[in-house]
PDB file of C-alpha atoms and ligand atoms in Angstrom:
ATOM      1  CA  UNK B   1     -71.449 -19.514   3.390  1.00 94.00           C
ATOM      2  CA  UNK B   2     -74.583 -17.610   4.919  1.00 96.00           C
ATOM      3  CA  UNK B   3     -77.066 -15.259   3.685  1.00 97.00           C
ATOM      4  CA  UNK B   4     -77.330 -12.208   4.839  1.00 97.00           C
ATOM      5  CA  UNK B   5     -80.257 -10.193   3.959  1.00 98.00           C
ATOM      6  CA  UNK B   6     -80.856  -6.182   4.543  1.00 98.00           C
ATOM      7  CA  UNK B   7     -81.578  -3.080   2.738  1.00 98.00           C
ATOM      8  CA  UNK B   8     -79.180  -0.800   0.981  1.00 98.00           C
ATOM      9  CA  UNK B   9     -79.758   2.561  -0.628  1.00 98.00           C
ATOM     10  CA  UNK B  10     -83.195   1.872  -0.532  1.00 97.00           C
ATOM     11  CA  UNK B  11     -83.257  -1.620  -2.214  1.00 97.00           C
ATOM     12  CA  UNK B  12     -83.389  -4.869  -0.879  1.00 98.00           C
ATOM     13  CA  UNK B  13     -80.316  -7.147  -0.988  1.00 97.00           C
ATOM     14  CA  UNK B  14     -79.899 -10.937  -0.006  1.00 97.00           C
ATOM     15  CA  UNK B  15     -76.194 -12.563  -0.569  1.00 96.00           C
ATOM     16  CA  UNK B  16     -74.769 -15.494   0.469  1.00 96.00           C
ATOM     17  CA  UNK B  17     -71.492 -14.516   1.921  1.00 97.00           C
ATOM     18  CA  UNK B  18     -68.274 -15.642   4.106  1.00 97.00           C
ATOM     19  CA  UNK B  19     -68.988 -15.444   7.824  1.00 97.00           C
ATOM     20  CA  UNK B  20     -65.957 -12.781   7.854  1.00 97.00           C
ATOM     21  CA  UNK B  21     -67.265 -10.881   4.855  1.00 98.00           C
ATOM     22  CA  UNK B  22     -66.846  -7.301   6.335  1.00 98.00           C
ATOM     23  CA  UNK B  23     -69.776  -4.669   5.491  1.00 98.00           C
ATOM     24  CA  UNK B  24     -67.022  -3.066   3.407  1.00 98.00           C
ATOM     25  CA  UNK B  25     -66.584  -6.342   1.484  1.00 98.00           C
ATOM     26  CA  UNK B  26     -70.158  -6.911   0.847  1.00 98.00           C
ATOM     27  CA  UNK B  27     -70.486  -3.294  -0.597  1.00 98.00           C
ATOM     28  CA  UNK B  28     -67.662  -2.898  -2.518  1.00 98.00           C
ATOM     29  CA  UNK B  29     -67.084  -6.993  -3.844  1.00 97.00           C
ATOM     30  CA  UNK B  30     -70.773  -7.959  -3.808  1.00 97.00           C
ATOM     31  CA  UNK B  31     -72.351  -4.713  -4.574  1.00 98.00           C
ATOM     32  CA  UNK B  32     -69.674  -3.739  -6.555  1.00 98.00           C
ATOM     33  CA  UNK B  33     -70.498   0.181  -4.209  1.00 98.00           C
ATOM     34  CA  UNK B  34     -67.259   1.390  -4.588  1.00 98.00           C
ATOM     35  CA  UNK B  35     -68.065   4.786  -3.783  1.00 98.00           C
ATOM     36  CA  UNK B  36     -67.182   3.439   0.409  1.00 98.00           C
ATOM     37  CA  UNK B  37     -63.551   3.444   0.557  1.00 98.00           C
ATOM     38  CA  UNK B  38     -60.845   1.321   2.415  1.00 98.00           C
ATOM     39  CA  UNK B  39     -58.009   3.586   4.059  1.00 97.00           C
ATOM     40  CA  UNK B  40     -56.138   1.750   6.521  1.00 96.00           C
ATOM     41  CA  UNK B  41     -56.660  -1.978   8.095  1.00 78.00           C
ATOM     42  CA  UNK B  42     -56.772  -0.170  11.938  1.00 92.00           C
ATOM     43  CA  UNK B  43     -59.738   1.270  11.609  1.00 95.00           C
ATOM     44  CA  UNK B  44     -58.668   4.592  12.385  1.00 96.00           C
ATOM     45  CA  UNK B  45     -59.314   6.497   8.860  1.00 98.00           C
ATOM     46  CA  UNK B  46     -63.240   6.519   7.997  1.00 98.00           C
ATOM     47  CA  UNK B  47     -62.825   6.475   4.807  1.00 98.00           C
ATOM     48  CA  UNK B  48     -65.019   3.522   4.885  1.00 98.00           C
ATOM     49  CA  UNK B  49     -68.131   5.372   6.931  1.00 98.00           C
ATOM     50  CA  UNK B  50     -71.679   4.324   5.958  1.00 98.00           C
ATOM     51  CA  UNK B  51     -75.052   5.172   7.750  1.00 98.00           C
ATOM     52  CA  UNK B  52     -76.686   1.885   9.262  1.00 98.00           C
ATOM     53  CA  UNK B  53     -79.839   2.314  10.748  1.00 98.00           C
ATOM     54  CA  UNK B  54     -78.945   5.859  10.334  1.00 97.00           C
ATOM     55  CA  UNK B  55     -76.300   6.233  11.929  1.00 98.00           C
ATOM     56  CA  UNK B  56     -72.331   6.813  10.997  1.00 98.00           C
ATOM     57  CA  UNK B  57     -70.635   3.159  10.907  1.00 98.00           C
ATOM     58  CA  UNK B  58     -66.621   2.532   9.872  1.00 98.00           C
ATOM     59  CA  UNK B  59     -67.958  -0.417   7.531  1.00 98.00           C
ATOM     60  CA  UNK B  60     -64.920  -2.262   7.972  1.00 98.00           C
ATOM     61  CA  UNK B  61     -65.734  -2.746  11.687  1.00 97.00           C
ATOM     62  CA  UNK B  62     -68.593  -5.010  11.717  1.00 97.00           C
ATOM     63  CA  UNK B  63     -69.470  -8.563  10.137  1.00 98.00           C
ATOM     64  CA  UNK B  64     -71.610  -8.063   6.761  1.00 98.00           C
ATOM     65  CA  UNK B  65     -74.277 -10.918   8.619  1.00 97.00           C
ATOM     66  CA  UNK B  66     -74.374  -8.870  11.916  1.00 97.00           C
ATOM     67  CA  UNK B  67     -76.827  -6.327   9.528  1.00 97.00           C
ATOM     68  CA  UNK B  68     -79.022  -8.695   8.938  1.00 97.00           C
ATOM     69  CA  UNK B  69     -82.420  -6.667   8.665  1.00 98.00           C
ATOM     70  CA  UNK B  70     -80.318  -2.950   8.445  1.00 98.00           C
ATOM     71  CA  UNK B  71     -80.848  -0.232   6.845  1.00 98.00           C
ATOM     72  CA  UNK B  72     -77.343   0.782   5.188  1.00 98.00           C
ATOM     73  CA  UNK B  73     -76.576   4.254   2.927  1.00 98.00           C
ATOM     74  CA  UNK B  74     -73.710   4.468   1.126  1.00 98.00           C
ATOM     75  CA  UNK B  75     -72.788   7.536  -0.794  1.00 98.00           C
ATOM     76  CA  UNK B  76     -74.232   6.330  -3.534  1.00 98.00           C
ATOM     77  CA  UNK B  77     -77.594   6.280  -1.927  1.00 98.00           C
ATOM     78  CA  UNK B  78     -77.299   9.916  -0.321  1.00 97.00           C
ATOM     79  CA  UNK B  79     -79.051  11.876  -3.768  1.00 97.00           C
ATOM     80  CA  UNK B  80     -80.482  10.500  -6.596  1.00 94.00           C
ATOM     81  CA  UNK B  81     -78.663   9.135  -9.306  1.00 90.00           C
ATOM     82  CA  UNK B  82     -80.390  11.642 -11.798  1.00 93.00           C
ATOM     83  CA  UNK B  83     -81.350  14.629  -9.057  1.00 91.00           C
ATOM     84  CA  UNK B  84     -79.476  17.080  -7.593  1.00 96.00           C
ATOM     85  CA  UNK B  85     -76.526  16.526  -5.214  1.00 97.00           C
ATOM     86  CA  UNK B  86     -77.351  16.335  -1.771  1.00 97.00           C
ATOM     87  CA  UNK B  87     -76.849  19.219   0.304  1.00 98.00           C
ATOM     88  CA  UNK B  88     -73.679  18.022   2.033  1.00 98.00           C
ATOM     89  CA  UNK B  89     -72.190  16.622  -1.055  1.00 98.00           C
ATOM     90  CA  UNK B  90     -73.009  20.324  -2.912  1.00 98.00           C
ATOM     91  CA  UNK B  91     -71.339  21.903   0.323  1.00 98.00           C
ATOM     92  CA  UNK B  92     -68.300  20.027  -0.024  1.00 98.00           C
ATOM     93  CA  UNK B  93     -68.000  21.090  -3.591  1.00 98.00           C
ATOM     94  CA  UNK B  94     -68.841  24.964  -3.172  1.00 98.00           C
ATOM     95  CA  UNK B  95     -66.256  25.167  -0.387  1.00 98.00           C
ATOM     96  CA  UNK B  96     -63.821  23.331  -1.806  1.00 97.00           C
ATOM     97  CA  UNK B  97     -63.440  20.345   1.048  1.00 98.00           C
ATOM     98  CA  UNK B  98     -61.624  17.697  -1.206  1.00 97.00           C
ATOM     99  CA  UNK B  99     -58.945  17.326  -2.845  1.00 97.00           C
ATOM    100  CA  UNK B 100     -58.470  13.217  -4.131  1.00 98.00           C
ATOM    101  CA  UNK B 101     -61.316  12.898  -2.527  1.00 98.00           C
ATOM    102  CA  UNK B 102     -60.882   9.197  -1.389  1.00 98.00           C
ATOM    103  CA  UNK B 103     -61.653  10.242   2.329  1.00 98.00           C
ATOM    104  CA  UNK B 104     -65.063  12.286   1.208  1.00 98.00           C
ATOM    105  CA  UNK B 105     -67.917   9.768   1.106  1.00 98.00           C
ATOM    106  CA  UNK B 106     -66.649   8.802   4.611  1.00 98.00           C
ATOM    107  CA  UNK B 107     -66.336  12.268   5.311  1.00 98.00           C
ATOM    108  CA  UNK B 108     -69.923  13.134   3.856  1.00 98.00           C
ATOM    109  CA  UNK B 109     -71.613  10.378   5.559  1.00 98.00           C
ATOM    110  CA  UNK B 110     -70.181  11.150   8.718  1.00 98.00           C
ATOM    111  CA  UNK B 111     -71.406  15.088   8.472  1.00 98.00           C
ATOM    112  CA  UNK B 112     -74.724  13.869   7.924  1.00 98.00           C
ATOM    113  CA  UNK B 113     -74.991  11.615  10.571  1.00 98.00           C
ATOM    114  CA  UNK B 114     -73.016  14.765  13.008  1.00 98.00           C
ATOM    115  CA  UNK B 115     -76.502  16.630  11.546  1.00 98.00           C
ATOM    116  CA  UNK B 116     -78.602  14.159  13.067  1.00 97.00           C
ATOM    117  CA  UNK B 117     -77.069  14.221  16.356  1.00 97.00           C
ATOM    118  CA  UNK B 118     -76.205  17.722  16.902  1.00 97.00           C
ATOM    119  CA  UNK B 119     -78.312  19.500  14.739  1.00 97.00           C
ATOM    120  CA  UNK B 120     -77.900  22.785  12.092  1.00 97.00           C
ATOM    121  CA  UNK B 121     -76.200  25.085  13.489  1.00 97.00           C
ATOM    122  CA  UNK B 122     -72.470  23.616  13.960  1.00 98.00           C
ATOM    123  CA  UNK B 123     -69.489  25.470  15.189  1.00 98.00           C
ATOM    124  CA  UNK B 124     -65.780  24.677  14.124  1.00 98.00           C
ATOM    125  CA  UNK B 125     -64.764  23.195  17.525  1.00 98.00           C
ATOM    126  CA  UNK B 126     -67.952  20.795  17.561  1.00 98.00           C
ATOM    127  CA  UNK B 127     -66.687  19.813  13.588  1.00 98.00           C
ATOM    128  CA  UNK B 128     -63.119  19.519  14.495  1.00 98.00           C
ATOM    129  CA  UNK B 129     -63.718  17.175  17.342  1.00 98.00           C
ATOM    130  CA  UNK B 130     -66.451  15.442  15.113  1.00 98.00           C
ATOM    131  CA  UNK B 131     -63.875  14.383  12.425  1.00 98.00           C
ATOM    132  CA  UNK B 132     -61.639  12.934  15.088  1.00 96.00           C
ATOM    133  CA  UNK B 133     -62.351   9.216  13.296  1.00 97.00           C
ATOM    134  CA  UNK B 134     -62.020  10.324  10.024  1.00 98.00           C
ATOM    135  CA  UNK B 135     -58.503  11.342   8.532  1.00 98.00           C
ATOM    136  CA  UNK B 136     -58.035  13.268   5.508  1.00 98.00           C
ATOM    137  CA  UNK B 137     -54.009  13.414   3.719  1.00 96.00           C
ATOM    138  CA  UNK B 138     -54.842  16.324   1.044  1.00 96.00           C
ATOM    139  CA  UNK B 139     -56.863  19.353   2.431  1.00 94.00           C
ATOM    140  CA  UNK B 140     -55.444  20.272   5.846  1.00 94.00           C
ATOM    141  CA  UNK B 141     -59.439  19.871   6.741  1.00 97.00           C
ATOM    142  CA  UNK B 142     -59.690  23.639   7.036  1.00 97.00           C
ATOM    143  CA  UNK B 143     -62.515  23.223   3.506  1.00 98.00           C
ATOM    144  CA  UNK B 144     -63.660  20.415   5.331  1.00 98.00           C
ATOM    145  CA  UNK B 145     -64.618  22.249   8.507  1.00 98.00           C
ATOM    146  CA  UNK B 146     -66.338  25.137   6.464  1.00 98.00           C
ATOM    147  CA  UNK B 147     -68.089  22.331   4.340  1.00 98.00           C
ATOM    148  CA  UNK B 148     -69.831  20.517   6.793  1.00 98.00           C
ATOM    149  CA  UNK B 149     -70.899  23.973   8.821  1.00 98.00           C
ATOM    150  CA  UNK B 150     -72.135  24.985   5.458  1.00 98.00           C
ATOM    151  CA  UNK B 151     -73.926  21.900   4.663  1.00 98.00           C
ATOM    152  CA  UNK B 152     -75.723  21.151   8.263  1.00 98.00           C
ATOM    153  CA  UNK B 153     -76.888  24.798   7.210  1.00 97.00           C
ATOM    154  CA  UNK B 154     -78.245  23.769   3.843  1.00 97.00           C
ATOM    155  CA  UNK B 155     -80.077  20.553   5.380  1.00 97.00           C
ATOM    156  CA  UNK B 156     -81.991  22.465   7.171  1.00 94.00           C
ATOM    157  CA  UNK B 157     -85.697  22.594   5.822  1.00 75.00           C
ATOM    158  CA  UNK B 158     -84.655  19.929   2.995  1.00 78.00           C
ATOM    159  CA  UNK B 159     -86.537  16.884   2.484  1.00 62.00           C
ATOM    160  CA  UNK B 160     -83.979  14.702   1.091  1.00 48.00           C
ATOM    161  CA  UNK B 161     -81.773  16.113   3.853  1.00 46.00           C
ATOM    162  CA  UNK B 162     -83.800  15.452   7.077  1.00 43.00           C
ATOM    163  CA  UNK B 163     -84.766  11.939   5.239  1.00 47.00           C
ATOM    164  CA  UNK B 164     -80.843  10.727   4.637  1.00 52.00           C
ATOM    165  CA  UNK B 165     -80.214  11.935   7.968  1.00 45.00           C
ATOM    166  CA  UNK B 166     -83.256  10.216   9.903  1.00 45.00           C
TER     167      UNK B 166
HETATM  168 FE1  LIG I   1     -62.415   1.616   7.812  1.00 66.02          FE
HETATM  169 FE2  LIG I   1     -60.058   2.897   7.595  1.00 66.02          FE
HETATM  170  S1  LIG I   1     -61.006   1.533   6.192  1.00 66.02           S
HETATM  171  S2  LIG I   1     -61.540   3.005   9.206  1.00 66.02           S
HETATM  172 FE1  LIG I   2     -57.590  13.397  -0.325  1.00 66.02          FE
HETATM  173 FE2  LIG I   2     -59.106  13.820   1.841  1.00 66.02          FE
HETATM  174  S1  LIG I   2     -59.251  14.810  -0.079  1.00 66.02           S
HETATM  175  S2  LIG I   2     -57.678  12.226   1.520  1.00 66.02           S
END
C-alpha cells in the first residue's frame, strides 16, 4: 500500500491505496464518487472523464498515486451541492442531451474542459470532433451537440463557469 495525497472537489484527500488503484478506483471505491462512470475496459468510452489540473482526463487511464498533489473535479464537484446547476449541466438538461445518462458526467466534464481550450463560441463540427473520446449508446449525440454549444454559451461571463473551467 501507498498514500496518495491530492485534492478533490475542493477538499483535501489522503488514502492509502494499491499501487494499481486507478483514479477511477480511488473515486468511486475510496470516495465512494460514483457520479464518474466506468464504460468499457479500452479506454475508448469517457464515461469515466474527470478534470485534473483542469483539464479533461479518462480516469481509468492513469495510476490514482501518479496525482499525487492534483487537483481533480468530478461531477460532483462541478456546482454546489445546494446551488444551482452548473451551466453545462443546466444545458444538457434544457436541450435534452441525455437519455440514461451514464455517459453525461464524462460528457459534461469533457464540454467544460472543450470551453477552456477553445473558448464560447463553438460550432457543431468543432463539438463533433471534440466528442470523438467519448461515446454515447442512447441519444444519437444530436442533443448532445446542441448542449454543449448552448452551454460554452452560458459559461460565458459566469463565475462558477470560468472557475470549473480554469
Ligand atoms: Fe474510461 Fe471507458 S471507462 S474510457
Ligand atoms: Fe445513455 Fe449517453 S445518455 S449513454
Amino acid at each position: 500500500m501507498a498514500a496518495v495525497s491530492l485534492t478533490v472537489n475542493g477538499k483535501s484527500v489522503t488514502a492509502e491505496v494499491d499501487p494499481r488503484t486507478l483514479l477511477v478506483q480511488l473515486l468511486r471505491e475510496h470516495l465512494r464518487l460514483t457520479g464518474t462512470h466506468v464504460g468499457c475496459d479500452t479506454s475508448q468510452c469517457g464515461a469515466c472523464v474527470v478534470l485534473v489540473n483542469g483539464k479533461a482526463v479518462k480516469s481509468c487511464t492513469v495510476l490514482a498515486l501518479q496525482l499525487d498533489g492534483a487537483d481533480v473535479l468530478s461531477i460532483e464537484g462541478l456546482a454546489p451541492s445546494d446551488g444551482p446547476l452548473h451551466p453545462m449541466q443546466e444545458a444538457f438538461r434544457e436541450n435534452h442531451g441525455l437519455q440514461c445518462g451514464y455517459c453525461t458526467p464524462g460528457m459534461i466534464l469533457t464540454a467544460v474542459d472543450l470551453v477552456r481550450r477553445k473558448g464560447h463560441e463553438l460550432d457543431d463540427r468543432t463539438i463533433r470532433e471534440e466528442l470523438e473520446g467519448n461515446l454515447c449508446r442512447c441519444t444519437g449525440y444530436h442533443n448532445i451537440v446542441k448542449a454543449i454549444a448552448a452551454g460554452a454559451r452560458a459559461m460565458q461571463g459566469s463565475g462558477a463557469a470560468t472557475k470549473a473551467a480554469e
